[in-house]
Short mmCIF file of C-alpha atoms and ligand atoms in Angstrom, two decimals:
data_model
loop_
_atom_site.label_atom_id
_atom_site.label_comp_id
_atom_site.label_asym_id
_atom_site.label_seq_id
_atom_site.Cartn_x
_atom_site.Cartn_y
_atom_site.Cartn_z
CA MET A 127 0.18 -0.03 -0.02
CA PHE A 128 1.32 3.12 -1.08
CA GLU A 129 4.58 1.86 -2.03
CA LYS A 130 5.29 4.27 -4.79
CA GLU A 131 4.57 7.44 -1.76
CA MET A 132 6.40 5.91 0.76
CA ARG A 133 9.65 5.28 -1.65
CA ASN A 134 9.58 9.15 -1.87
CA LEU A 135 10.78 9.76 1.28
CA THR A 136 14.27 10.84 1.89
CA TYR A 137 16.84 8.48 4.34
CA GLY A 138 20.48 8.32 5.16
CA LEU A 139 22.38 4.99 5.43
CA PHE A 140 24.01 3.63 8.66
CA VAL A 141 25.90 0.78 10.10
CA LEU A 142 24.61 0.40 13.35
CA SER A 143 26.55 -1.60 15.95
CA ALA A 144 26.21 -3.18 19.53
CA ALA A 145 28.09 -5.42 21.77
CA ALA A 146 27.00 -7.52 24.83
CA ASP A 147 28.27 -10.48 26.66
CA GLY A 148 31.87 -10.56 24.82
CA LYS A 149 29.55 -10.48 21.19
CA SER A 150 29.48 -7.81 18.78
CA SER A 151 27.28 -7.01 15.55
CA GLY A 152 26.52 -4.66 13.45
CA CYS A 153 23.84 -3.99 10.38
CA ILE A 154 22.55 -1.73 7.96
CA ILE A 155 19.89 0.88 8.26
CA ASN A 156 17.96 3.35 6.83
CA THR A 157 16.16 4.33 9.99
CA ALA A 158 18.32 6.61 12.34
CA MET A 159 17.91 10.18 12.79
CA GLN A 160 18.26 13.20 15.42
CA VAL A 161 14.73 13.72 17.27
CA THR A 162 15.43 16.02 19.84
CA ASP A 163 18.31 18.93 20.78
CA THR A 164 18.06 19.58 24.18
CA PRO A 165 18.71 16.74 25.46
CA LEU A 166 20.28 15.62 22.48
CA LYS A 167 18.41 12.35 21.29
CA MET A 168 18.51 10.49 18.23
CA ALA A 169 15.94 7.47 17.05
CA ILE A 170 16.57 4.36 15.50
CA CYS A 171 14.56 1.10 14.33
CA VAL A 172 15.97 -2.45 13.97
CA ASN A 173 13.65 -5.56 13.08
CA LYS A 174 12.99 -7.79 16.18
CA ASN A 175 15.17 -10.51 14.44
CA SER A 176 18.36 -8.33 14.00
CA PHE A 177 20.93 -9.60 16.11
CA THR A 178 22.32 -6.08 16.15
CA GLY A 179 18.82 -5.19 17.96
CA GLN A 180 19.35 -8.15 20.51
CA LEU A 181 22.66 -7.02 21.62
CA ILE A 182 20.99 -3.50 22.17
CA ARG A 183 18.27 -4.56 23.97
CA LYS A 184 20.71 -6.48 26.34
CA SER A 185 23.41 -3.51 26.63
CA ARG A 186 21.03 -0.81 26.50
CA ARG A 187 23.90 1.06 24.07
CA PHE A 188 24.35 1.65 20.28
CA VAL A 189 26.62 2.98 17.75
CA VAL A 190 25.48 4.52 14.09
CA SER A 191 28.05 5.07 11.96
CA VAL A 192 27.17 7.36 8.95
CA LEU A 193 27.94 6.19 5.78
CA ASP A 194 28.98 8.09 3.08
CA GLU A 195 29.66 8.37 -0.75
CA LYS A 196 32.65 6.24 -0.74
CA ALA A 197 31.23 3.42 1.18
CA ASP A 198 31.24 0.48 -1.41
CA PHE A 199 28.73 -2.50 -2.12
CA ASP A 200 31.22 -4.89 0.40
CA ILE A 201 30.12 -2.64 3.17
CA PHE A 202 26.36 -3.61 2.62
CA ARG A 203 27.06 -7.14 1.62
CA HIS A 204 28.84 -7.39 4.95
CA PHE A 205 26.53 -5.94 7.13
CA GLY A 206 23.09 -5.72 5.69
CA PHE A 207 22.99 -9.47 4.13
CA GLN A 208 24.34 -11.75 6.58
CA SER A 209 23.37 -11.85 10.60
CA GLY A 210 25.64 -11.59 13.63
CA LYS A 211 23.37 -15.15 14.50
CA ASP A 212 25.87 -16.74 12.03
CA VAL A 213 28.90 -14.97 11.65
CA ASP A 214 30.82 -12.50 13.75
CA LYS A 215 30.96 -9.87 11.47
CA PHE A 216 33.57 -7.62 13.27
CA ALA A 217 35.90 -10.47 13.95
CA ASP A 218 38.32 -10.44 11.00
CA TRP A 219 37.17 -6.93 9.88
CA LYS A 220 39.88 -4.38 9.71
CA GLU A 221 37.91 -1.58 8.99
CA LYS A 222 36.44 -0.80 12.81
CA ALA A 223 37.46 1.35 15.32
CA GLU A 224 35.85 0.77 19.32
CA THR A 225 34.41 3.56 21.33
CA PRO A 226 35.55 3.85 25.07
CA ASP A 227 32.49 2.12 26.34
CA GLY A 228 33.78 -0.98 24.02
CA VAL A 229 31.44 -0.81 21.12
CA PRO A 230 32.93 -1.65 17.39
CA TYR A 231 32.24 0.72 14.92
CA GLN A 232 32.65 1.08 10.96
CA THR A 233 35.06 3.12 10.02
CA ARG A 234 35.80 2.80 6.17
CA GLY A 235 33.12 4.48 3.88
CA ALA A 236 31.63 6.32 7.39
CA ASN A 237 31.88 10.07 7.92
CA ALA A 238 30.88 10.11 11.65
CA TRP A 239 29.95 7.89 14.36
CA ILE A 240 27.40 8.64 17.46
CA GLU A 241 27.29 6.45 20.26
CA CYS A 242 23.97 6.47 22.50
CA GLU A 243 22.42 5.21 25.74
CA VAL A 244 19.15 4.00 25.11
CA ASP A 245 16.29 6.08 26.90
CA GLU A 246 13.51 4.40 25.51
CA GLU A 247 12.15 1.23 23.67
CA ILE A 248 9.59 1.36 21.46
CA ASP A 249 7.60 -1.91 20.39
CA LEU A 250 6.38 -1.18 16.59
CA GLY A 251 5.25 -4.94 15.95
CA THR A 252 7.82 -6.38 13.47
CA HIS A 253 10.70 -3.55 14.93
CA LEU A 254 12.05 -2.06 17.90
CA MET A 255 12.27 1.72 17.55
CA TYR A 256 15.10 2.79 20.15
CA ILE A 257 15.38 6.42 21.40
CA GLY A 258 18.81 7.29 22.90
CA PHE A 259 20.81 9.82 24.46
CA VAL A 260 23.93 10.83 22.37
CA THR A 261 26.62 10.09 24.59
CA ASN A 262 29.66 10.66 22.32
CA ALA A 263 30.74 11.28 18.69
CA ASP A 264 33.33 11.94 16.47
CA ILE A 265 33.71 13.01 12.65
CA LEU A 266 35.80 10.58 10.41
CA SER A 267 35.76 12.15 7.44
CA ASP A 268 34.42 15.20 5.26
CA VAL A 269 32.71 12.62 2.51
CA PRO A 270 29.27 13.69 2.02
CA SER A 271 26.68 11.27 3.72
CA ALA A 272 25.11 8.58 1.33
CA SER A 273 21.45 9.18 0.92
CA TYR A 274 19.09 6.18 0.02
CA THR A 275 18.82 7.33 -3.52
CA TYR A 276 22.74 7.42 -3.88
CA TYR A 277 22.95 4.22 -2.67
CA HIS A 278 20.43 3.07 -5.31
CA GLU A 279 21.82 4.94 -8.34
CA HIS A 280 25.47 4.71 -7.40
CA ILE A 281 26.67 1.63 -5.27
CA LYS A 282 24.00 -1.23 -5.56
CA PRO A 283 25.22 -3.23 -8.64
CA ARG A 284 22.85 -3.20 -11.50
CA GLN A 285 21.40 -5.98 -13.22
CA GLU A 286 21.24 -6.32 -16.94
CA GLU A 287 17.79 -6.56 -17.79
CA LYS A 288 16.45 -8.44 -20.78
CA LYS A 289 13.28 -7.55 -22.72
CA GLU A 290 12.07 -10.91 -23.25
CA GLY A 291 12.94 -14.49 -21.19
CA ARG A 292 11.33 -15.62 -17.92
CA LYS A 293 9.41 -13.53 -15.22
CA ALA A 294 11.03 -13.10 -11.86
CA TRP A 295 11.43 -10.29 -9.15
CA ARG A 296 14.08 -8.08 -7.67
CA CYS A 297 14.57 -6.70 -4.34
CA ILE A 298 14.96 -3.11 -4.90
CA ILE A 299 16.78 -2.70 -1.46
CA CYS A 300 19.63 -4.98 -2.43
CA GLY A 301 19.09 -6.72 -5.61
CA TYR A 302 18.24 -10.06 -4.91
CA ILE A 303 16.39 -12.19 -7.60
CA TYR A 304 13.65 -14.09 -7.03
CA GLU A 305 13.34 -16.36 -9.76
CA GLY A 306 9.61 -17.53 -10.55
CA ALA A 307 6.57 -15.60 -12.07
CA ASP A 308 4.54 -15.41 -9.03
CA LEU A 309 6.09 -13.92 -5.81
CA PRO A 310 4.75 -15.15 -2.58
CA ALA A 311 3.02 -12.59 -0.49
CA ASP A 312 4.77 -13.03 2.77
CA PHE A 313 7.74 -13.43 0.83
CA ILE A 314 11.14 -12.38 2.92
CA CYS A 315 14.48 -11.27 1.16
CA PRO A 316 17.51 -13.71 2.17
CA TRP A 317 20.09 -11.30 1.90
CA CYS A 318 18.35 -7.94 3.58
CA LYS A 319 15.10 -9.38 5.06
CA HIS A 320 13.00 -7.01 3.47
CA PRO A 321 9.58 -7.70 2.52
CA ALA A 322 7.86 -8.93 -1.03
CA SER A 323 6.28 -5.00 -1.31
CA ASP A 324 9.94 -4.09 -2.17
CA PHE A 325 10.28 -6.18 -5.14
CA GLU A 326 9.95 -5.40 -8.59
CA PRO A 327 8.99 -7.64 -11.81
CA ILE A 328 11.86 -8.08 -14.01
CA MET A 329 12.64 -10.51 -17.04
CA ILE A 330 15.75 -12.67 -16.78
C1 FMN B 102 19.80 -0.65 1.98
C2 FMN B 102 19.66 -1.61 3.20
C3 FMN B 102 18.45 -0.99 4.51
C4 FMN B 102 18.23 -1.89 5.37
N1 FMN B 102 17.60 -0.86 6.56
C5 FMN B 102 17.17 -1.80 7.87
C6 FMN B 102 16.42 -0.93 8.90
O1 FMN B 102 16.07 0.14 8.68
N2 FMN B 102 15.70 -2.05 10.02
C7 FMN B 102 16.58 -3.10 10.20
O2 FMN B 102 16.40 -3.79 11.23
N3 FMN B 102 16.92 -3.65 9.24
C8 FMN B 102 17.36 -3.17 7.88
N4 FMN B 102 18.17 -3.42 7.24
C9 FMN B 102 18.55 -5.45 7.42
C10 FMN B 102 19.80 -5.72 7.96
O3 FMN B 102 20.97 -4.88 7.85
C11 FMN B 102 19.87 -7.14 7.85
O4 FMN B 102 18.72 -8.03 8.57
C12 FMN B 102 21.32 -7.69 8.49
O5 FMN B 102 21.51 -8.47 8.34
C13 FMN B 102 20.83 -7.85 9.89
O6 FMN B 102 22.28 -8.03 10.49
P1 FMN B 102 22.32 -8.97 12.13
O7 FMN B 102 21.15 -9.87 12.16
O8 FMN B 102 23.54 -9.34 12.57
O9 FMN B 102 21.71 -7.64 13.27
C14 FMN B 102 18.73 -2.51 5.79
C15 FMN B 102 19.22 -3.65 4.73
C16 FMN B 102 19.79 -2.69 3.38
C17 FMN B 102 20.54 -3.67 2.56
#
């Protein structure tokens, strides 16, 4: 419902990270924003299945790395298309630093990091919204921040489309292709976990 209209909203892109009980993870989100100035607070929104979200729930702390226009698709693949439940995303990852509170965060392709302490958790059904006090932050570069539109136009790999062939469906978020004429209404993208409403019909 109203998919086209919703796609006209503007977003940034971020690596959201957290650590608890000796474990850490990070995931790509487009849902981060400043919500108040005094006190300085941010909101983020994370799926209930997200391992990063589960770590935030335990530690009551998270870091947002603001992705910039030099961020490449590897960063999205690493943090956005696999879960910390299956892989330790920060273990052999060289492009990270740690806040004084011990939370790892993405450095390459990011122009700032912002750490927050959770003030409120709001249950939105599929997602949890966390509102946090900004407790620490720093600038990493002066490269402009990447918008969601910039990601679609310049970072996400483009797939050649054929005029004729078999009908399939492509996830507009990450490019995953579902091979089949009929996409089940409850289909969830195995890479980025976005729903069937974020798929567009293509020919392959
Ligand atoms: C462009 C893009 C935007 C995304 N935005 C969100 C988001 O706002 N919230 C969310 O929970 N997941 C979002 N995701 C999906 C998560 O990054 C993905 O499910 C990730 O694998 C979760 O990892 P984790 O289980 O280690 O936390 C997005 C993915 C991509 C590629």
